[in-house]
């Protein structure tokens, strides 16, 4: 079962998660932005000092088979085996592509998701959906393959601009709408004028639990999990249209 950790102490929580999964080699997948802005926050973790870094271009338009192939190639060139561990550090593009790379390399290796965006934390990092865009369609090729562990920390949310925060908040609103009046009221009560990252992390964790409870009941989206597509079907169509016009829009 997928373990979801609400992290209040990022360094020891990541270190414990890595140690908990037996592995021979450790790889860290990032995009250019998370490599520069987020990876330095993990500098105090000794286990990561020997990890192989894999860096791909940022942006959802780079969630492609070409970059998937690059990840496979670098895993192969650096001697990854069926017992290696992949750590995906990034937003939804990184966790989607990295999860699919893990699902398909050597017929499946373990991976950990560390979402660095609010949207990634409440959406792509949890639930086991992995994939890439293909032929102009969002998430056209992929698999159901959950991360062993997802670590959610508001330390990364501090690097986000308001637009990125609101993009993730939109997903939290959706979860609240399909869950309960009380959750809806709690999410709407959050103030963006006085950022409280500890409170935001708690709301994110509750939002993730709503999704997780649904996924546990219907892991392969044959029934109740379809409720999580509320807003997504139309949204993905619009995103595909925007990508075709070379004017991509934020997922949120």
PDB file of C-alpha atoms in Angstrom:
ATOM      1  CA  UNK A   1       0.000   0.000   0.000  1.00  0.00           C
ATOM      2  CA  UNK A   2       1.162   3.511  -0.798  1.00  0.00           C
ATOM      3  CA  UNK A   3       2.472   5.394   2.240  1.00  0.00           C
ATOM      4  CA  UNK A   4       1.714   9.112   2.398  1.00  0.00           C
ATOM      5  CA  UNK A   5       3.787  11.199   4.800  1.00  0.00           C
ATOM      6  CA  UNK A   6       2.875  14.701   5.897  1.00  0.00           C
ATOM      7  CA  UNK A   7       6.384  15.937   6.533  1.00  0.00           C
ATOM      8  CA  UNK A   8       7.147  18.493   9.211  1.00  0.00           C
ATOM      9  CA  UNK A   9      10.856  17.623   9.175  1.00  0.00           C
ATOM     10  CA  UNK A  10      11.879  17.153   5.563  1.00  0.00           C
ATOM     11  CA  UNK A  11      15.442  15.835   5.864  1.00  0.00           C
ATOM     12  CA  UNK A  12      14.857  13.013   8.395  1.00  0.00           C
ATOM     13  CA  UNK A  13      11.545  12.059   6.775  1.00  0.00           C
ATOM     14  CA  UNK A  14      13.133  11.622   3.340  1.00  0.00           C
ATOM     15  CA  UNK A  15      16.108   9.792   4.808  1.00  0.00           C
ATOM     16  CA  UNK A  16      13.840   7.374   6.680  1.00  0.00           C
ATOM     17  CA  UNK A  17      11.721   6.756   3.576  1.00  0.00           C
ATOM     18  CA  UNK A  18      14.801   5.938   1.503  1.00  0.00           C
ATOM     19  CA  UNK A  19      16.240   3.614   4.165  1.00  0.00           C
ATOM     20  CA  UNK A  20      12.906   1.833   4.478  1.00  0.00           C
ATOM     21  CA  UNK A  21      13.072   0.679   0.851  1.00  0.00           C
ATOM     22  CA  UNK A  22      15.906  -1.755   0.261  1.00  0.00           C
ATOM     23  CA  UNK A  23      17.860  -0.768  -2.864  1.00  0.00           C
ATOM     24  CA  UNK A  24      21.242  -1.113  -4.499  1.00  0.00           C
ATOM     25  CA  UNK A  25      21.395   2.246  -6.297  1.00  0.00           C
ATOM     26  CA  UNK A  26      19.508   5.512  -5.858  1.00  0.00           C
ATOM     27  CA  UNK A  27      18.492   7.873  -8.665  1.00  0.00           C
ATOM     28  CA  UNK A  28      16.893  11.320  -8.404  1.00  0.00           C
ATOM     29  CA  UNK A  29      14.754  12.570 -11.292  1.00  0.00           C
ATOM     30  CA  UNK A  30      14.214  16.341 -11.506  1.00  0.00           C
ATOM     31  CA  UNK A  31      13.398  18.963 -14.053  1.00  0.00           C
ATOM     32  CA  UNK A  32      15.665  21.974 -14.524  1.00  0.00           C
ATOM     33  CA  UNK A  33      13.606  24.124 -12.152  1.00  0.00           C
ATOM     34  CA  UNK A  34      13.430  21.660  -9.268  1.00  0.00           C
ATOM     35  CA  UNK A  35      17.122  20.883  -9.689  1.00  0.00           C
ATOM     36  CA  UNK A  36      17.951  24.554  -9.112  1.00  0.00           C
ATOM     37  CA  UNK A  37      15.266  25.560  -6.602  1.00  0.00           C
ATOM     38  CA  UNK A  38      14.302  22.424  -4.658  1.00  0.00           C
ATOM     39  CA  UNK A  39      17.172  19.934  -4.707  1.00  0.00           C
ATOM     40  CA  UNK A  40      19.365  22.285  -2.596  1.00  0.00           C
ATOM     41  CA  UNK A  41      16.821  21.857   0.246  1.00  0.00           C
ATOM     42  CA  UNK A  42      17.891  18.210   0.407  1.00  0.00           C
ATOM     43  CA  UNK A  43      21.608  18.934   0.625  1.00  0.00           C
ATOM     44  CA  UNK A  44      21.781  17.682   4.224  1.00  0.00           C
ATOM     45  CA  UNK A  45      20.773  14.124   3.354  1.00  0.00           C
ATOM     46  CA  UNK A  46      23.922  11.936   3.166  1.00  0.00           C
ATOM     47  CA  UNK A  47      22.153   9.192   1.205  1.00  0.00           C
ATOM     48  CA  UNK A  48      21.528  11.619  -1.670  1.00  0.00           C
ATOM     49  CA  UNK A  49      25.170  12.630  -2.024  1.00  0.00           C
ATOM     50  CA  UNK A  50      25.924   9.428  -3.916  1.00  0.00           C
ATOM     51  CA  UNK A  51      22.666   9.393  -5.859  1.00  0.00           C
ATOM     52  CA  UNK A  52      22.734   9.664  -9.651  1.00  0.00           C
ATOM     53  CA  UNK A  53      20.954  12.800 -10.844  1.00  0.00           C
ATOM     54  CA  UNK A  54      18.697  12.753 -13.908  1.00  0.00           C
ATOM     55  CA  UNK A  55      17.582  16.198 -15.105  1.00  0.00           C
ATOM     56  CA  UNK A  56      15.022  16.801 -17.849  1.00  0.00           C
ATOM     57  CA  UNK A  57      13.554  20.024 -19.293  1.00  0.00           C
ATOM     58  CA  UNK A  58      10.757  21.670 -17.299  1.00  0.00           C
ATOM     59  CA  UNK A  59       7.132  22.080 -18.389  1.00  0.00           C
ATOM     60  CA  UNK A  60       4.282  19.723 -19.257  1.00  0.00           C
ATOM     61  CA  UNK A  61       5.141  19.908 -22.967  1.00  0.00           C
ATOM     62  CA  UNK A  62       8.273  17.924 -22.058  1.00  0.00           C
ATOM     63  CA  UNK A  63       6.288  14.973 -20.681  1.00  0.00           C
ATOM     64  CA  UNK A  64       7.182  13.100 -23.840  1.00  0.00           C
ATOM     65  CA  UNK A  65       8.384   9.719 -25.011  1.00  0.00           C
ATOM     66  CA  UNK A  66      11.723  11.352 -25.878  1.00  0.00           C
ATOM     67  CA  UNK A  67      12.344  12.391 -22.278  1.00  0.00           C
ATOM     68  CA  UNK A  68      11.029   9.060 -21.033  1.00  0.00           C
ATOM     69  CA  UNK A  69      13.623   7.412 -23.259  1.00  0.00           C
ATOM     70  CA  UNK A  70      16.292   9.690 -21.798  1.00  0.00           C
ATOM     71  CA  UNK A  71      15.415   8.515 -18.291  1.00  0.00           C
ATOM     72  CA  UNK A  72      15.547   4.856 -19.364  1.00  0.00           C
ATOM     73  CA  UNK A  73      18.892   5.480 -21.056  1.00  0.00           C
ATOM     74  CA  UNK A  74      20.481   7.148 -18.039  1.00  0.00           C
ATOM     75  CA  UNK A  75      19.196   4.438 -15.720  1.00  0.00           C
ATOM     76  CA  UNK A  76      20.761   1.827 -18.002  1.00  0.00           C
ATOM     77  CA  UNK A  77      24.051   3.678 -18.457  1.00  0.00           C
ATOM     78  CA  UNK A  78      24.436   4.065 -14.688  1.00  0.00           C
ATOM     79  CA  UNK A  79      23.824   0.414 -13.931  1.00  0.00           C
ATOM     80  CA  UNK A  80      20.293   0.512 -12.514  1.00  0.00           C
ATOM     81  CA  UNK A  81      18.822  -2.881 -11.693  1.00  0.00           C
ATOM     82  CA  UNK A  82      15.427  -4.235 -10.655  1.00  0.00           C
ATOM     83  CA  UNK A  83      16.459  -3.384  -7.088  1.00  0.00           C
ATOM     84  CA  UNK A  84      17.239   0.285  -7.722  1.00  0.00           C
ATOM     85  CA  UNK A  85      15.157   3.144  -6.320  1.00  0.00           C
ATOM     86  CA  UNK A  86      13.981   6.237  -8.199  1.00  0.00           C
ATOM     87  CA  UNK A  87      13.143   9.419  -6.311  1.00  0.00           C
ATOM     88  CA  UNK A  88      10.939  11.825  -8.292  1.00  0.00           C
ATOM     89  CA  UNK A  89      11.447  15.409  -7.112  1.00  0.00           C
ATOM     90  CA  UNK A  90       9.139  17.799  -8.938  1.00  0.00           C
ATOM     91  CA  UNK A  91       5.643  18.731  -9.991  1.00  0.00           C
ATOM     92  CA  UNK A  92       3.113  16.613 -11.845  1.00  0.00           C
ATOM     93  CA  UNK A  93       5.191  16.348 -15.000  1.00  0.00           C
ATOM     94  CA  UNK A  94       8.112  14.801 -13.109  1.00  0.00           C
ATOM     95  CA  UNK A  95       6.030  12.429 -10.984  1.00  0.00           C
ATOM     96  CA  UNK A  96       3.933  11.335 -13.987  1.00  0.00           C
ATOM     97  CA  UNK A  97       6.916  10.676 -16.241  1.00  0.00           C
ATOM     98  CA  UNK A  98       9.122   9.330 -13.446  1.00  0.00           C
ATOM     99  CA  UNK A  99       6.403   6.996 -12.244  1.00  0.00           C
ATOM    100  CA  UNK A 100       5.945   5.616 -15.747  1.00  0.00           C
ATOM    101  CA  UNK A 101       9.707   5.221 -16.138  1.00  0.00           C
ATOM    102  CA  UNK A 102       9.768   3.247 -12.881  1.00  0.00           C
ATOM    103  CA  UNK A 103       6.770   1.153 -13.943  1.00  0.00           C
ATOM    104  CA  UNK A 104       8.414   0.093 -17.194  1.00  0.00           C
ATOM    105  CA  UNK A 105      12.150  -0.112 -16.419  1.00  0.00           C
ATOM    106  CA  UNK A 106      13.156  -3.723 -15.726  1.00  0.00           C
ATOM    107  CA  UNK A 107       9.393  -4.465 -15.576  1.00  0.00           C
ATOM    108  CA  UNK A 108       9.042  -2.219 -12.548  1.00  0.00           C
ATOM    109  CA  UNK A 109      11.266  -0.664  -9.882  1.00  0.00           C
ATOM    110  CA  UNK A 110      10.322   1.113  -6.647  1.00  0.00           C
ATOM    111  CA  UNK A 111       9.949   4.855  -6.553  1.00  0.00           C
ATOM    112  CA  UNK A 112       9.247   7.697  -4.135  1.00  0.00           C
ATOM    113  CA  UNK A 113       7.369  10.864  -5.071  1.00  0.00           C
ATOM    114  CA  UNK A 114       8.299  14.172  -3.483  1.00  0.00           C
ATOM    115  CA  UNK A 115       5.932  16.727  -5.049  1.00  0.00           C
ATOM    116  CA  UNK A 116       7.319  20.254  -5.139  1.00  0.00           C
ATOM    117  CA  UNK A 117       4.152  22.018  -6.310  1.00  0.00           C
ATOM    118  CA  UNK A 118       0.829  22.290  -4.529  1.00  0.00           C
ATOM    119  CA  UNK A 119      -0.955  20.862  -7.560  1.00  0.00           C
ATOM    120  CA  UNK A 120       1.477  17.973  -7.786  1.00  0.00           C
ATOM    121  CA  UNK A 121       0.939  17.171  -4.110  1.00  0.00           C
ATOM    122  CA  UNK A 122      -2.858  16.955  -4.292  1.00  0.00           C
ATOM    123  CA  UNK A 123      -3.108  15.482  -7.780  1.00  0.00           C
ATOM    124  CA  UNK A 124      -0.400  13.677  -9.744  1.00  0.00           C
ATOM    125  CA  UNK A 125       1.846  12.404  -6.939  1.00  0.00           C
ATOM    126  CA  UNK A 126      -0.869  10.305  -5.280  1.00  0.00           C
ATOM    127  CA  UNK A 127      -3.043   7.554  -6.702  1.00  0.00           C
ATOM    128  CA  UNK A 128      -0.722   5.610  -8.958  1.00  0.00           C
ATOM    129  CA  UNK A 129      -1.603   7.109 -12.324  1.00  0.00           C
ATOM    130  CA  UNK A 130       1.578   7.530 -14.357  1.00  0.00           C
ATOM    131  CA  UNK A 131       2.100   8.484 -17.976  1.00  0.00           C
ATOM    132  CA  UNK A 132       3.231  10.783 -20.729  1.00  0.00           C
ATOM    133  CA  UNK A 133       1.598  12.927 -23.385  1.00  0.00           C
ATOM    134  CA  UNK A 134       1.517  11.444 -26.875  1.00  0.00           C
ATOM    135  CA  UNK A 135       0.351  12.568 -30.324  1.00  0.00           C
ATOM    136  CA  UNK A 136      -1.043  15.787 -28.899  1.00  0.00           C
ATOM    137  CA  UNK A 137      -3.100  14.090 -26.168  1.00  0.00           C
ATOM    138  CA  UNK A 138      -2.658  14.504 -22.408  1.00  0.00           C
ATOM    139  CA  UNK A 139      -1.524  11.374 -20.542  1.00  0.00           C
ATOM    140  CA  UNK A 140      -2.277   9.187 -23.558  1.00  0.00           C
ATOM    141  CA  UNK A 141       0.276   6.489 -22.657  1.00  0.00           C
ATOM    142  CA  UNK A 142       0.739   5.287 -19.093  1.00  0.00           C
ATOM    143  CA  UNK A 143       0.032   2.776 -16.364  1.00  0.00           C
ATOM    144  CA  UNK A 144      -1.372   2.353 -12.866  1.00  0.00           C
ATOM    145  CA  UNK A 145       1.761   1.985 -10.728  1.00  0.00           C
ATOM    146  CA  UNK A 146       1.739   3.658  -7.292  1.00  0.00           C
ATOM    147  CA  UNK A 147       4.769   5.126  -5.583  1.00  0.00           C
ATOM    148  CA  UNK A 148       5.867   3.243  -2.479  1.00  0.00           C
ATOM    149  CA  UNK A 149       5.970   6.538  -0.581  1.00  0.00           C
ATOM    150  CA  UNK A 150       4.752  10.090  -1.160  1.00  0.00           C
ATOM    151  CA  UNK A 151       6.280  12.820   1.003  1.00  0.00           C
ATOM    152  CA  UNK A 152       4.320  16.063   1.233  1.00  0.00           C
ATOM    153  CA  UNK A 153       6.107  19.113   2.615  1.00  0.00           C
ATOM    154  CA  UNK A 154       5.102  22.770   2.567  1.00  0.00           C
ATOM    155  CA  UNK A 155       8.820  23.661   2.485  1.00  0.00           C
ATOM    156  CA  UNK A 156       8.574  23.437  -1.293  1.00  0.00           C
ATOM    157  CA  UNK A 157       5.392  25.498  -1.538  1.00  0.00           C
ATOM    158  CA  UNK A 158       7.339  28.551  -0.384  1.00  0.00           C
ATOM    159  CA  UNK A 159       9.118  28.569  -3.761  1.00  0.00           C
ATOM    160  CA  UNK A 160       5.822  28.913  -5.675  1.00  0.00           C
ATOM    161  CA  UNK A 161       4.251  32.064  -7.058  1.00  0.00           C
ATOM    162  CA  UNK A 162       0.578  32.879  -6.467  1.00  0.00           C
ATOM    163  CA  UNK A 163      -0.545  31.428  -9.802  1.00  0.00           C
ATOM    164  CA  UNK A 164       1.027  28.067  -8.966  1.00  0.00           C
ATOM    165  CA  UNK A 165      -0.549  28.063  -5.505  1.00  0.00           C
ATOM    166  CA  UNK A 166      -3.982  28.810  -6.954  1.00  0.00           C
ATOM    167  CA  UNK A 167      -3.525  26.056  -9.546  1.00  0.00           C
ATOM    168  CA  UNK A 168      -3.181  23.511  -6.743  1.00  0.00           C
ATOM    169  CA  UNK A 169      -5.907  25.141  -4.690  1.00  0.00           C
ATOM    170  CA  UNK A 170      -8.341  24.502  -7.566  1.00  0.00           C
ATOM    171  CA  UNK A 171      -7.752  20.756  -7.145  1.00  0.00           C
ATOM    172  CA  UNK A 172      -8.327  21.033  -3.396  1.00  0.00           C
ATOM    173  CA  UNK A 173     -11.655  22.762  -4.095  1.00  0.00           C
ATOM    174  CA  UNK A 174     -12.623  19.851  -6.352  1.00  0.00           C
ATOM    175  CA  UNK A 175     -11.822  17.282  -3.663  1.00  0.00           C
ATOM    176  CA  UNK A 176     -13.823  19.289  -1.117  1.00  0.00           C
ATOM    177  CA  UNK A 177     -16.813  19.484  -3.471  1.00  0.00           C
ATOM    178  CA  UNK A 178     -16.998  15.722  -3.901  1.00  0.00           C
ATOM    179  CA  UNK A 179     -16.409  15.029  -0.201  1.00  0.00           C
ATOM    180  CA  UNK A 180     -18.382  17.088   2.330  1.00  0.00           C
ATOM    181  CA  UNK A 181     -19.739  20.482   3.368  1.00  0.00           C
ATOM    182  CA  UNK A 182     -17.256  20.662   6.233  1.00  0.00           C
ATOM    183  CA  UNK A 183     -14.248  20.135   3.961  1.00  0.00           C
ATOM    184  CA  UNK A 184     -15.627  22.656   1.490  1.00  0.00           C
ATOM    185  CA  UNK A 185     -15.930  25.259   4.252  1.00  0.00           C
ATOM    186  CA  UNK A 186     -12.438  24.525   5.578  1.00  0.00           C
ATOM    187  CA  UNK A 187     -10.818  24.919   2.150  1.00  0.00           C
ATOM    188  CA  UNK A 188     -12.696  28.140   1.378  1.00  0.00           C
ATOM    189  CA  UNK A 189     -11.728  29.574   4.771  1.00  0.00           C
ATOM    190  CA  UNK A 190      -8.007  29.489   3.960  1.00  0.00           C
ATOM    191  CA  UNK A 191      -6.628  33.020   3.540  1.00  0.00           C
ATOM    192  CA  UNK A 192      -4.149  33.768   0.784  1.00  0.00           C
ATOM    193  CA  UNK A 193      -3.531  37.228   2.191  1.00  0.00           C
ATOM    194  CA  UNK A 194      -1.797  35.753   5.233  1.00  0.00           C
ATOM    195  CA  UNK A 195       0.090  32.680   4.054  1.00  0.00           C
ATOM    196  CA  UNK A 196       0.183  30.010   6.761  1.00  0.00           C
ATOM    197  CA  UNK A 197       2.188  27.172   5.239  1.00  0.00           C
ATOM    198  CA  UNK A 198       1.686  24.882   8.220  1.00  0.00           C
ATOM    199  CA  UNK A 199      -2.099  25.223   7.890  1.00  0.00           C
ATOM    200  CA  UNK A 200      -1.836  24.837   4.120  1.00  0.00           C
ATOM    201  CA  UNK A 201       0.117  21.609   4.539  1.00  0.00           C
ATOM    202  CA  UNK A 202      -2.614  20.267   6.830  1.00  0.00           C
ATOM    203  CA  UNK A 203      -5.312  21.150   4.275  1.00  0.00           C
ATOM    204  CA  UNK A 204      -3.247  19.531   1.519  1.00  0.00           C
ATOM    205  CA  UNK A 205      -2.843  16.356   3.541  1.00  0.00           C
ATOM    206  CA  UNK A 206      -6.599  16.195   4.186  1.00  0.00           C
ATOM    207  CA  UNK A 207      -7.240  16.747   0.482  1.00  0.00           C
ATOM    208  CA  UNK A 208      -4.851  13.948  -0.397  1.00  0.00           C
ATOM    209  CA  UNK A 209      -6.587  11.625   2.057  1.00  0.00           C
ATOM    210  CA  UNK A 210      -9.890  12.251   0.266  1.00  0.00           C
ATOM    211  CA  UNK A 211      -8.298  11.121  -2.971  1.00  0.00           C
ATOM    212  CA  UNK A 212      -6.496   8.201  -1.341  1.00  0.00           C
ATOM    213  CA  UNK A 213      -9.703   6.854   0.238  1.00  0.00           C
ATOM    214  CA  UNK A 214     -11.361   6.805  -3.183  1.00  0.00           C
ATOM    215  CA  UNK A 215      -8.348   5.229  -4.898  1.00  0.00           C
ATOM    216  CA  UNK A 216      -8.180   2.432  -2.317  1.00  0.00           C
ATOM    217  CA  UNK A 217     -11.793   1.502  -3.121  1.00  0.00           C
ATOM    218  CA  UNK A 218     -11.270   1.678  -6.896  1.00  0.00           C
ATOM    219  CA  UNK A 219      -7.559   1.617  -7.857  1.00  0.00           C
ATOM    220  CA  UNK A 220      -8.145   1.088 -11.601  1.00  0.00           C
ATOM    221  CA  UNK A 221     -10.905   3.669 -12.105  1.00  0.00           C
ATOM    222  CA  UNK A 222     -13.730   1.289 -12.916  1.00  0.00           C
ATOM    223  CA  UNK A 223     -16.304   2.872 -10.618  1.00  0.00           C
ATOM    224  CA  UNK A 224     -16.218   5.496  -7.851  1.00  0.00           C
ATOM    225  CA  UNK A 225     -12.738   6.781  -8.773  1.00  0.00           C
ATOM    226  CA  UNK A 226     -14.296   8.398 -11.831  1.00  0.00           C
ATOM    227  CA  UNK A 227     -15.532  11.090  -9.432  1.00  0.00           C
ATOM    228  CA  UNK A 228     -11.954  12.342  -9.320  1.00  0.00           C
ATOM    229  CA  UNK A 229     -12.268  13.230 -13.008  1.00  0.00           C
ATOM    230  CA  UNK A 230     -14.731  15.967 -12.059  1.00  0.00           C
ATOM    231  CA  UNK A 231     -13.477  18.913 -14.126  1.00  0.00           C
ATOM    232  CA  UNK A 232     -10.568  16.912 -15.567  1.00  0.00           C
ATOM    233  CA  UNK A 233     -12.138  15.581 -18.746  1.00  0.00           C
ATOM    234  CA  UNK A 234     -13.017  19.009 -20.086  1.00  0.00           C
ATOM    235  CA  UNK A 235      -9.824  20.451 -18.635  1.00  0.00           C
ATOM    236  CA  UNK A 236      -7.599  17.900 -20.358  1.00  0.00           C
ATOM    237  CA  UNK A 237      -9.339  18.548 -23.681  1.00  0.00           C
ATOM    238  CA  UNK A 238      -8.665  22.252 -23.285  1.00  0.00           C
ATOM    239  CA  UNK A 239      -5.044  21.564 -22.289  1.00  0.00           C
ATOM    240  CA  UNK A 240      -4.556  19.371 -25.370  1.00  0.00           C
ATOM    241  CA  UNK A 241      -5.999  22.144 -27.536  1.00  0.00           C
ATOM    242  CA  UNK A 242      -3.747  24.721 -25.892  1.00  0.00           C
ATOM    243  CA  UNK A 243      -0.650  22.524 -26.381  1.00  0.00           C
ATOM    244  CA  UNK A 244      -1.537  22.048 -30.062  1.00  0.00           C
ATOM    245  CA  UNK A 245      -1.696  25.837 -30.375  1.00  0.00           C
ATOM    246  CA  UNK A 246       1.713  26.034 -28.605  1.00  0.00           C
ATOM    247  CA  UNK A 247       0.109  28.126 -25.864  1.00  0.00           C
ATOM    248  CA  UNK A 248       0.046  25.710 -22.886  1.00  0.00           C
ATOM    249  CA  UNK A 249      -2.048  26.613 -19.840  1.00  0.00           C
ATOM    250  CA  UNK A 250      -1.572  25.586 -16.181  1.00  0.00           C
ATOM    251  CA  UNK A 251      -3.308  22.313 -15.301  1.00  0.00           C
ATOM    252  CA  UNK A 252      -5.135  23.854 -12.343  1.00  0.00           C
TER     253      UNK A 252
END
